[in-house]
Amino acid sequence: MRQGRFDEPASETAQLYSESVSIDWRLSSHDIKGSLAHAKALAAAGILTREEHEQIEAALTVIEAEIKAGDFRWERSLEDVHMNIEAALTKRIGAAGAKLHTARSRNDQVALDLRLYVKAESAEICTRLRALQRSMLSLAERYQTVVMPGYTHLQRAQPIVLAHYFLAQMEALERDHARIIDCARRADVLPLGSGALAGSTIVLDRELIARELGFAKLSQNSLDAVGDRDFIAEFLFGLAMIGMHLSRLSEELILWSTTEFGFITFSDAFSTGSSLMPQKKNPDMAELTRGKTGRLYGNLIALLTTLKGLPSSYQRDLQEDKGPLFDSVTTVKDALSVFAAMLPELAVNQGRMESAADDPNLLATDLAEYLVKKGMPFREAHEAVGKLVVRAANAKLALNNISLLEMQEISPLFDEEVLKVFNVRASLAKRAAIGAPSPENVAAQIARWKSLL
Ligand code: ARG
C-alpha cells in the first residue's frame, strides 16, 4: 500500500515479494461480507448517506459476482485481496467507495476475514469428519462379527472383531470433531473496530457488525485483536491431529493389504499400478495421506515459528499465516473425502482374518485368567501359562494341544474345563466391561453411533 507520503512507486521486485493477492484472493467472499457489514455501521453512524450506502452494497454485490464468475482481474500491484476489492469498488462508484475504509484498517480487516474463513471451513471440516465416520459405521455394521487378532507391538495379542477396529477410529475422529468445534468457538470473536491497533476516533456500533456477521462475541482489546492468530494455530493443530489419525489408519490399511497379511484389498478405483511391474496394485491414496501429514505438521510449526518473535499488534510477518492455513484446509478436506469414498469399497478377506484369529496363543491371557478364577494370584498364573507357552513351542504344538496331564504338572488347578477356554467367540463374549469388544457391547456401540450420526 503506497499512498500519500510516497513519491516513487515500489520496485517491481519489492511488489512481487510482498504481494499476497495470489494467495489471499481466497478470502474474497469473506472480505466482501465484512465490507457490507462495515458499510452498514458507517451508514448507521452517519458517515455514509443512504445513497452512498446503497451504491456500495450494489457495487460490492456486482464485484462478488464477477469474482465468482472468474471475470475479476486481480492486480498484483494492488498487493492484497482487500486493496483489490476496494480499488474495484472506487473505480465503479468513486467517492462513496473511497469512504468505505473509514474507521477500518487492513489490520482488523484481515483479522476479520481470517476468522470468517476459519469459522466457515471448520464447519466444512466437521461435515466431512461426520461423513467419514458414517462410512466407518457402515463398515462396522457390515463386519460386526468378523473376528480378527488385535495387535500390540504389531504382534498378535488378543481377539477383537473388525467392527471394534472401525469403532476405534470413529472415537479418534470424534475427538477431532470436538476439537475443531472448540477452536471454532474461539474464532467466533469479531475483531473489526480494532482499526490498525487502537480503534478509531470515529466510533462504530460493533455490536451491530457482530450481529450482521454472526459473531458470538466482540474482541475486548484492539491491540490484541489485530495481532492474535491463536485461532489459526489451534485450527492448524486440529487439522494436524486429523492428519495424524488418518496417517495411522493409512499405515494399518497398507499393512493389511500386503500379501503377507492379506486382510483387505483396496478397490481398483482407489489403487494405482506400477509403471514397471505389471502385477502391482499399490495403496497410493493411503500412502499419500500418510505422506501429507508431514506438510500438516510443517504448516503448524511454520505459523508458530512466525508468531514467536513478534511484538504486539500487527506486523507484516502475519501475512505468512495464510499459505499454511489454506494448504492445511485443502489437504485435510481432500483426505477426508478420499477416505470417505475409499473405505466403503474395501474388500475384506474374512477368511484370512478369522484364520489369523484362530491362533490359540491369542487366548493365553484367557488361560491365565482361568487360573485366577480358580484362586491363583495373577502374577503366578502369568508365570504358569508362560511355561506352557514355552513347552508348546518346544514341542511344536499349539497351546490348546498340550495334554491336560502336562498342564496339571504345571498347576493342579487345571481341569477338563480348560478346553472351553480355547474358543475365540466365547472369549469375546466374556469381554463385557464397558468399552471391551463383547458382541453385546459392539452392538450397543453401533446403536449409539447410529443415533449420534
Ligand atoms: N495482506 C496483509 C496480510 O495478509 C493485509 C494486512 C496488511 N496490513 C498492513 N499494515 N500492511 O497480513
Coordinates of C-alpha atoms and ligand atoms in Angstrom, one line a residue:
M1 CA 0.0 0.0 0.0
R2 CA 1.7 3.2 -1.2
Q3 CA -0.1 6.4 -1.0
G4 CA 0.3 9.9 0.5
R5 CA 3.9 10.0 1.7
F6 CA 5.5 8.1 -1.1
D7 CA 7.0 9.8 -4.2
E8 CA 8.2 6.8 -6.0
P9 CA 6.4 3.5 -6.8
A10 CA 7.6 0.4 -5.1
S11 CA 10.2 -1.5 -7.1
E12 CA 8.8 -4.4 -9.1
T13 CA 10.9 -6.8 -7.1
A14 CA 9.6 -5.5 -3.8
Q15 CA 6.0 -5.7 -5.1
L16 CA 6.3 -9.2 -6.2
Y17 CA 8.0 -10.1 -2.9
S18 CA 5.3 -8.6 -0.8
E19 CA 2.0 -9.1 -2.6
S20 CA -0.4 -11.6 -1.1
V21 CA -3.3 -11.4 -3.5
S22 CA -2.0 -14.5 -5.4
I23 CA -2.9 -16.4 -2.1
D24 CA -5.4 -14.3 -0.2
W25 CA -7.9 -13.9 -3.1
R26 CA -9.5 -17.0 -1.5
L27 CA -10.7 -14.6 1.3
S28 CA -12.7 -12.5 -1.2
S29 CA -16.2 -13.6 -0.3
H30 CA -15.5 -13.1 3.4
D31 CA -13.8 -9.7 2.7
I32 CA -17.0 -8.6 0.9
K33 CA -19.3 -9.8 3.6
G34 CA -17.1 -7.9 6.1
S35 CA -17.3 -4.7 4.0
L36 CA -21.0 -4.9 3.7
A37 CA -21.4 -5.1 7.5
H38 CA -18.9 -2.3 7.9
A39 CA -20.8 -0.1 5.4
K40 CA -23.9 -0.7 7.4
A41 CA -22.3 0.5 10.6
L42 CA -20.8 3.5 8.7
A43 CA -24.3 4.4 7.5
A44 CA -25.7 4.0 11.0
A45 CA -23.0 6.4 12.3
G46 CA -23.9 8.9 9.6
I47 CA -20.6 8.6 7.8
L48 CA -22.3 7.3 4.7
T49 CA -25.5 8.7 3.3
R50 CA -28.2 6.3 2.4
E51 CA -27.4 6.7 -1.3
E52 CA -23.7 6.1 -0.7
H53 CA -24.5 3.0 1.3
E54 CA -26.8 1.6 -1.4
Q55 CA -24.1 2.3 -4.0
I56 CA -21.6 0.4 -2.0
E57 CA -23.9 -2.5 -1.5
A58 CA -24.8 -2.7 -5.1
A59 CA -21.2 -2.4 -6.3
L60 CA -19.9 -5.0 -3.9
T61 CA -22.6 -7.4 -5.0
V62 CA -21.5 -7.0 -8.6
I63 CA -17.9 -7.4 -7.7
E64 CA -18.6 -10.6 -5.8
A65 CA -20.5 -12.0 -8.8
E66 CA -17.5 -11.1 -11.1
I67 CA -15.1 -12.8 -8.8
K68 CA -17.3 -15.9 -8.6
A69 CA -17.6 -16.0 -12.4
G70 CA -13.8 -15.7 -12.7
D71 CA -14.1 -12.3 -14.5
F72 CA -12.4 -10.3 -11.9
R73 CA -8.9 -9.0 -12.8
W74 CA -6.6 -9.4 -9.7
E75 CA -3.7 -6.9 -9.8
R76 CA -0.6 -7.9 -8.0
S77 CA 0.4 -4.3 -7.9
L78 CA -2.6 -3.7 -5.6
E79 CA -1.0 -6.1 -3.1
D80 CA -3.8 -8.0 -1.5
V81 CA -7.4 -9.0 -1.7
H82 CA -8.5 -6.0 0.4
M83 CA -6.9 -3.4 -1.8
N84 CA -8.0 -5.1 -5.0
I85 CA -11.6 -5.1 -4.0
E86 CA -11.6 -1.6 -2.6
A87 CA -9.9 -0.3 -5.8
A88 CA -12.5 -2.0 -7.9
L89 CA -15.2 -0.5 -5.8
T90 CA -13.8 3.0 -6.0
K91 CA -13.3 2.6 -9.8
R92 CA -17.1 1.8 -10.1
I93 CA -18.6 4.4 -7.7
G94 CA -15.9 7.0 -6.9
A95 CA -16.3 9.0 -3.7
A96 CA -18.7 6.6 -2.0
G97 CA -16.2 3.8 -2.5
A98 CA -13.4 5.9 -1.1
K99 CA -15.4 6.3 2.2
L100 CA -15.6 2.6 2.9
H101 CA -12.3 2.3 4.6
T102 CA -13.3 4.9 7.3
A103 CA -12.5 3.7 10.8
R104 CA -11.0 0.5 9.4
S105 CA -7.5 -0.8 8.8
R106 CA -6.4 -3.7 6.8
N107 CA -5.2 -5.0 10.2
D108 CA -8.6 -5.5 11.6
Q109 CA -10.0 -6.3 8.1
V110 CA -7.6 -9.2 7.5
A111 CA -8.2 -10.5 11.1
L112 CA -11.9 -10.4 10.4
D113 CA -11.6 -12.2 7.0
L114 CA -9.5 -14.9 8.6
R115 CA -11.9 -15.5 11.4
L116 CA -14.8 -15.8 9.0
Y117 CA -12.8 -18.2 6.9
V118 CA -11.8 -20.4 9.9
K119 CA -15.5 -20.4 11.0
A120 CA -16.7 -21.5 7.6
E121 CA -14.0 -24.0 7.0
S122 CA -14.2 -25.6 10.4
A123 CA -17.9 -26.2 9.7
E124 CA -17.0 -27.9 6.5
I125 CA -14.3 -30.0 8.1
C126 CA -16.8 -31.1 10.7
T127 CA -19.2 -32.1 8.0
R128 CA -16.5 -34.2 6.3
L129 CA -15.4 -35.8 9.5
R130 CA -19.0 -36.9 10.1
A131 CA -19.2 -38.3 6.5
L132 CA -16.1 -40.3 7.2
Q133 CA -17.5 -41.5 10.5
R134 CA -20.6 -42.6 8.7
S135 CA -18.7 -44.6 6.2
M136 CA -16.8 -46.3 9.1
L137 CA -20.0 -47.0 10.9
S138 CA -21.4 -48.9 7.9
L139 CA -18.2 -51.0 7.8
A140 CA -18.5 -51.7 11.5
E141 CA -22.1 -52.9 10.9
R142 CA -21.1 -55.0 7.9
Y143 CA -18.2 -56.6 9.8
Q144 CA -19.8 -56.7 13.2
T145 CA -18.9 -60.4 13.8
V146 CA -15.7 -60.8 11.8
V147 CA -13.1 -62.0 14.3
M148 CA -9.5 -60.9 13.9
P149 CA -6.4 -60.7 16.0
G150 CA -5.9 -57.4 17.8
Y151 CA -2.2 -56.4 17.9
T152 CA 0.1 -54.7 20.3
H153 CA 3.7 -54.0 19.1
L154 CA 2.3 -55.4 15.8
Q155 CA 2.4 -58.9 17.4
R156 CA -0.8 -60.9 17.8
A157 CA -2.2 -60.1 21.2
Q158 CA -5.9 -60.8 21.8
P159 CA -9.0 -61.3 19.7
I160 CA -11.3 -58.5 18.6
V161 CA -13.8 -58.1 15.9
L162 CA -13.2 -55.9 12.9
A163 CA -16.1 -53.7 13.9
H164 CA -14.2 -52.8 17.1
Y165 CA -11.4 -51.6 15.0
F166 CA -13.5 -49.2 12.9
L167 CA -15.4 -48.0 16.0
A168 CA -12.0 -47.2 17.5
Q169 CA -11.2 -45.0 14.5
M170 CA -14.5 -43.2 14.9
E171 CA -13.6 -42.4 18.5
A172 CA -10.5 -40.6 17.4
L173 CA -12.4 -38.7 14.7
E174 CA -15.0 -37.7 17.4
R175 CA -12.2 -36.1 19.4
D176 CA -11.1 -34.3 16.3
H177 CA -14.6 -33.1 15.7
A178 CA -14.9 -31.8 19.2
R179 CA -11.5 -30.1 18.9
I180 CA -12.5 -28.3 15.7
I181 CA -15.8 -27.1 17.2
D182 CA -14.0 -25.9 20.3
C183 CA -11.5 -23.9 18.2
A184 CA -14.2 -22.5 16.0
R185 CA -15.7 -21.1 19.2
R186 CA -12.6 -19.2 19.9
A187 CA -12.5 -17.9 16.3
D188 CA -16.1 -16.6 16.8
V189 CA -15.0 -13.2 18.1
L190 CA -15.4 -10.0 16.0
P191 CA -12.1 -8.1 15.6
L192 CA -13.4 -5.4 13.3
G193 CA -13.4 -2.0 15.0
S194 CA -9.9 -2.5 16.3
G195 CA -8.6 -0.4 13.5
A196 CA -4.8 -0.6 13.0
L197 CA -4.2 -1.2 16.7
A198 CA -6.1 1.5 18.7
G199 CA -9.6 1.6 17.3
S200 CA -10.7 4.9 15.8
T201 CA -12.0 8.3 16.8
I202 CA -15.0 7.5 14.7
V203 CA -16.9 5.1 16.9
L204 CA -19.0 2.5 15.1
D205 CA -21.6 0.1 16.6
R206 CA -19.5 -3.0 16.8
E207 CA -22.5 -5.0 18.2
L208 CA -24.4 -4.2 15.0
I209 CA -21.5 -5.5 12.9
A210 CA -21.2 -8.7 15.1
R211 CA -24.9 -9.4 14.6
E212 CA -24.7 -8.7 10.9
L213 CA -21.8 -11.2 10.5
G214 CA -23.0 -13.8 13.1
F215 CA -20.2 -13.4 15.6
A216 CA -20.9 -14.5 19.2
K217 CA -18.6 -12.1 20.8
L218 CA -16.6 -8.8 20.4
S219 CA -12.9 -8.6 20.9
Q220 CA -12.2 -6.6 24.1
N221 CA -8.7 -5.3 23.3
S222 CA -7.8 -3.7 20.0
L223 CA -4.1 -4.2 20.4
D224 CA -4.6 -7.9 21.0
A225 CA -7.2 -8.4 18.3
V226 CA -5.1 -7.2 15.3
G227 CA -2.1 -9.4 16.3
D228 CA -4.0 -12.5 17.5
R229 CA -3.6 -15.6 15.3
D230 CA -4.0 -18.1 18.1
F231 CA -7.2 -19.3 16.5
I232 CA -5.3 -20.2 13.3
A233 CA -2.6 -22.0 15.2
E234 CA -5.2 -24.0 17.1
F235 CA -7.0 -24.8 13.9
L236 CA -3.8 -26.0 12.3
F237 CA -3.2 -28.2 15.3
G238 CA -6.6 -29.7 15.0
L239 CA -6.0 -30.3 11.3
A240 CA -2.6 -31.8 12.0
M241 CA -4.2 -34.1 14.5
I242 CA -6.8 -35.3 11.9
G243 CA -3.9 -35.9 9.6
M244 CA -2.1 -37.9 12.2
H245 CA -5.2 -40.1 12.8
L246 CA -5.6 -40.6 9.1
S247 CA -1.9 -41.4 8.8
R248 CA -2.1 -44.1 11.4
L249 CA -5.2 -45.6 9.7
S250 CA -3.4 -45.4 6.4
E251 CA -0.4 -47.3 7.8
E252 CA -2.5 -50.0 9.1
L253 CA -4.6 -50.4 6.0
I254 CA -1.4 -50.5 3.9
L255 CA 0.0 -53.3 6.1
W256 CA -3.3 -55.2 6.0
S257 CA -3.3 -55.0 2.2
T258 CA 0.1 -56.7 1.8
T259 CA 0.2 -60.3 0.6
E260 CA 1.7 -61.2 4.0
F261 CA -1.4 -60.0 5.9
G262 CA -3.9 -60.4 3.1
F263 CA -6.7 -59.0 5.3
I264 CA -8.0 -56.4 2.8
T265 CA -7.9 -55.3 -0.8
F266 CA -8.3 -51.7 -2.0
S267 CA -10.7 -51.3 -4.8
D268 CA -9.3 -50.6 -8.3
A269 CA -10.8 -47.1 -8.2
F270 CA -8.5 -46.2 -5.3
S271 CA -5.4 -48.1 -6.2
T272 CA -2.6 -47.4 -8.7
G273 CA -0.4 -49.6 -10.8
S274 CA 3.3 -49.7 -11.3
S275 CA 4.9 -48.3 -14.5
L276 CA 7.3 -51.2 -14.4
M277 CA 5.8 -54.2 -12.5
P278 CA 2.6 -55.5 -14.1
Q279 CA 1.4 -57.4 -11.1
K280 CA 1.5 -54.4 -8.7
K281 CA -1.6 -52.8 -7.2
N282 CA -0.5 -50.1 -4.8
P283 CA -2.3 -48.4 -2.0
D284 CA -1.2 -44.9 -3.1
M285 CA -4.2 -43.0 -1.6
A286 CA -3.3 -44.2 1.9
E287 CA 0.4 -43.6 1.3
L288 CA -0.2 -40.1 0.1
T289 CA -2.4 -39.4 3.1
R290 CA 0.4 -40.7 5.4
G291 CA 2.9 -38.6 3.5
K292 CA 0.8 -35.4 3.5
T293 CA 0.8 -35.5 7.3
G294 CA 4.3 -34.0 7.0
R295 CA 3.0 -30.8 5.5
L296 CA 0.2 -30.6 8.1
Y297 CA 2.8 -30.6 10.9
G298 CA 5.0 -28.3 8.9
N299 CA 2.2 -25.8 8.5
L300 CA 1.6 -25.7 12.2
I301 CA 5.2 -25.3 13.1
A302 CA 5.6 -22.6 10.4
L303 CA 2.9 -20.5 11.9
L304 CA 4.0 -21.0 15.5
T305 CA 7.5 -20.0 14.5
T306 CA 6.3 -16.9 12.6
L307 CA 4.5 -15.8 15.7
K308 CA 7.1 -16.4 18.3
G309 CA 9.2 -13.3 18.0
L310 CA 6.5 -10.7 17.1
P311 CA 5.8 -7.6 19.1
S312 CA 2.2 -7.0 19.9
S313 CA -0.4 -5.8 17.3
Y314 CA 0.1 -6.2 13.6
Q315 CA 3.4 -7.0 11.9
R316 CA 3.7 -7.8 8.2
D317 CA 5.1 -11.2 9.2
L318 CA 1.5 -12.1 9.9
Q319 CA 0.8 -12.2 6.2
E320 CA 2.7 -15.6 6.3
D321 CA -0.3 -17.1 8.1
K322 CA -2.3 -17.7 5.0
G323 CA -0.2 -20.2 3.0
P324 CA -0.1 -22.7 5.8
L325 CA -3.7 -22.2 6.7
F326 CA -5.1 -22.6 3.2
D327 CA -2.8 -25.6 2.5
S328 CA -3.8 -27.5 5.6
V329 CA -7.5 -26.9 5.0
T330 CA -7.3 -28.1 1.4
T331 CA -5.1 -31.1 2.3
V332 CA -7.4 -32.3 5.1
K333 CA -10.7 -31.7 3.3
D334 CA -9.3 -33.7 0.3
A335 CA -8.0 -36.5 2.5
L336 CA -11.3 -36.8 4.4
S337 CA -13.3 -37.0 1.1
V338 CA -10.9 -39.6 -0.3
F339 CA -11.2 -41.8 2.8
A340 CA -15.0 -41.5 3.0
A341 CA -15.2 -42.7 -0.6
M342 CA -12.5 -45.3 -0.4
L343 CA -13.4 -47.2 2.8
P344 CA -16.8 -48.5 1.7
E345 CA -15.1 -50.1 -1.3
L346 CA -12.6 -52.0 0.8
A347 CA -12.8 -55.8 0.2
V348 CA -12.4 -57.6 3.5
N349 CA -10.9 -61.1 3.4
Q350 CA -12.9 -62.5 6.3
G351 CA -11.3 -66.0 5.9
R352 CA -7.8 -64.6 6.3
M353 CA -8.8 -62.5 9.3
E354 CA -10.6 -65.3 11.0
S355 CA -7.9 -67.9 10.4
A356 CA -5.3 -65.5 11.8
A357 CA -7.6 -65.1 14.9
D358 CA -7.7 -68.9 15.2
D359 CA -4.3 -68.8 16.8
P360 CA -4.7 -70.3 20.4
N361 CA -1.9 -68.1 21.6
L362 CA -4.3 -65.2 21.4
L363 CA -6.1 -66.8 24.3
A364 CA -3.0 -67.3 26.6
T365 CA -4.2 -64.4 28.8
D366 CA -7.6 -66.1 29.0
L367 CA -5.8 -69.2 30.2
A368 CA -4.1 -67.2 32.9
E369 CA -7.4 -65.6 33.9
Y370 CA -8.9 -69.1 34.1
L371 CA -6.3 -69.9 36.8
V372 CA -7.1 -66.6 38.5
K373 CA -10.8 -67.5 38.7
K374 CA -9.6 -70.7 40.4
G375 CA -7.8 -68.7 43.0
M376 CA -4.3 -68.3 41.7
P377 CA -2.7 -64.8 42.0
F378 CA -2.4 -63.3 38.5
R379 CA 1.4 -63.0 38.6
E380 CA 1.7 -66.7 39.3
A381 CA -0.9 -67.5 36.6
H382 CA 1.1 -65.4 34.1
E383 CA 4.2 -67.4 35.0
A384 CA 2.4 -70.8 34.8
V385 CA 0.9 -70.0 31.3
G386 CA 4.3 -68.7 30.2
K387 CA 5.8 -72.1 31.0
L388 CA 3.0 -73.8 29.0
V389 CA 3.6 -71.5 26.0
V390 CA 7.3 -72.4 26.0
R391 CA 6.5 -76.1 26.3
A392 CA 4.1 -75.9 23.4
A393 CA 6.6 -74.0 21.3
N394 CA 9.4 -76.5 22.0
A395 CA 7.1 -79.5 21.2
K396 CA 5.9 -77.6 18.1
L397 CA 2.3 -77.9 19.5
A398 CA -0.5 -75.4 19.5
L399 CA -1.2 -74.2 23.1
N400 CA -4.5 -76.0 23.1
N401 CA -2.9 -79.3 22.1
I402 CA -0.9 -79.8 25.3
S403 CA -2.4 -82.6 27.3
L404 CA -4.3 -82.0 30.5
L405 CA -1.7 -84.1 32.3
E406 CA 1.1 -81.9 31.2
M407 CA -0.9 -78.8 32.2
Q408 CA -1.5 -80.3 35.6
E409 CA 2.3 -80.8 36.1
I410 CA 2.5 -77.0 35.9
S411 CA -0.6 -76.4 38.1
P412 CA -3.1 -78.8 39.7
L413 CA -5.7 -76.1 39.2
F414 CA -6.1 -77.1 35.6
D415 CA -9.1 -79.5 34.9
E416 CA -11.2 -80.6 31.9
E417 CA -12.9 -77.3 31.8
V418 CA -9.7 -75.8 30.4
L419 CA -10.6 -76.8 26.9
K420 CA -13.5 -74.4 26.9
V421 CA -11.0 -71.6 27.2
F422 CA -9.8 -72.2 23.7
N423 CA -12.8 -70.7 21.9
V424 CA -12.4 -67.3 20.4
R425 CA -16.1 -66.4 20.3
A426 CA -16.6 -67.5 23.9
S427 CA -13.6 -65.3 24.9
L428 CA -15.1 -62.3 23.1
A429 CA -18.4 -62.9 24.8
K430 CA -16.7 -62.6 28.2
R431 CA -15.1 -59.3 27.4
A432 CA -18.1 -57.4 28.6
A433 CA -16.7 -54.5 30.6
I434 CA -17.7 -51.1 29.2
G435 CA -15.5 -50.4 26.1
A436 CA -14.4 -54.1 25.6
P437 CA -15.4 -55.9 22.4
S438 CA -18.1 -58.4 23.5
P439 CA -20.8 -58.8 20.8
E440 CA -23.3 -57.1 23.1
N441 CA -21.0 -54.1 23.6
V442 CA -20.2 -53.8 19.9
A443 CA -23.9 -53.9 19.0
A444 CA -24.6 -51.3 21.6
Q445 CA -21.8 -49.1 20.3
I446 CA -23.1 -49.4 16.8
A447 CA -26.5 -48.4 18.0
R448 CA -25.1 -45.4 20.0
W449 CA -23.2 -44.2 16.9
K450 CA -26.2 -44.6 14.7
S451 CA -28.3 -42.3 16.9
L452 CA -25.4 -39.8 17.2
L453 CA -24.6 -39.7 13.5
Ligands
ARG1 N1 -2.0 -8.6 3.2 C1 -1.9 -8.3 4.5 C2 -1.9 -9.6 5.4 O1 -2.2 -10.5 4.9 C3 -3.1 -7.4 5.0 C4 -2.8 -6.5 6.1 C5 -1.8 -5.5 5.7 N2 -1.6 -4.6 6.7 C6 -0.6 -3.7 6.7 N3 -0.4 -2.9 7.6 N4 0.3 -3.8 5.7 O2 -1.5 -9.6 6.5

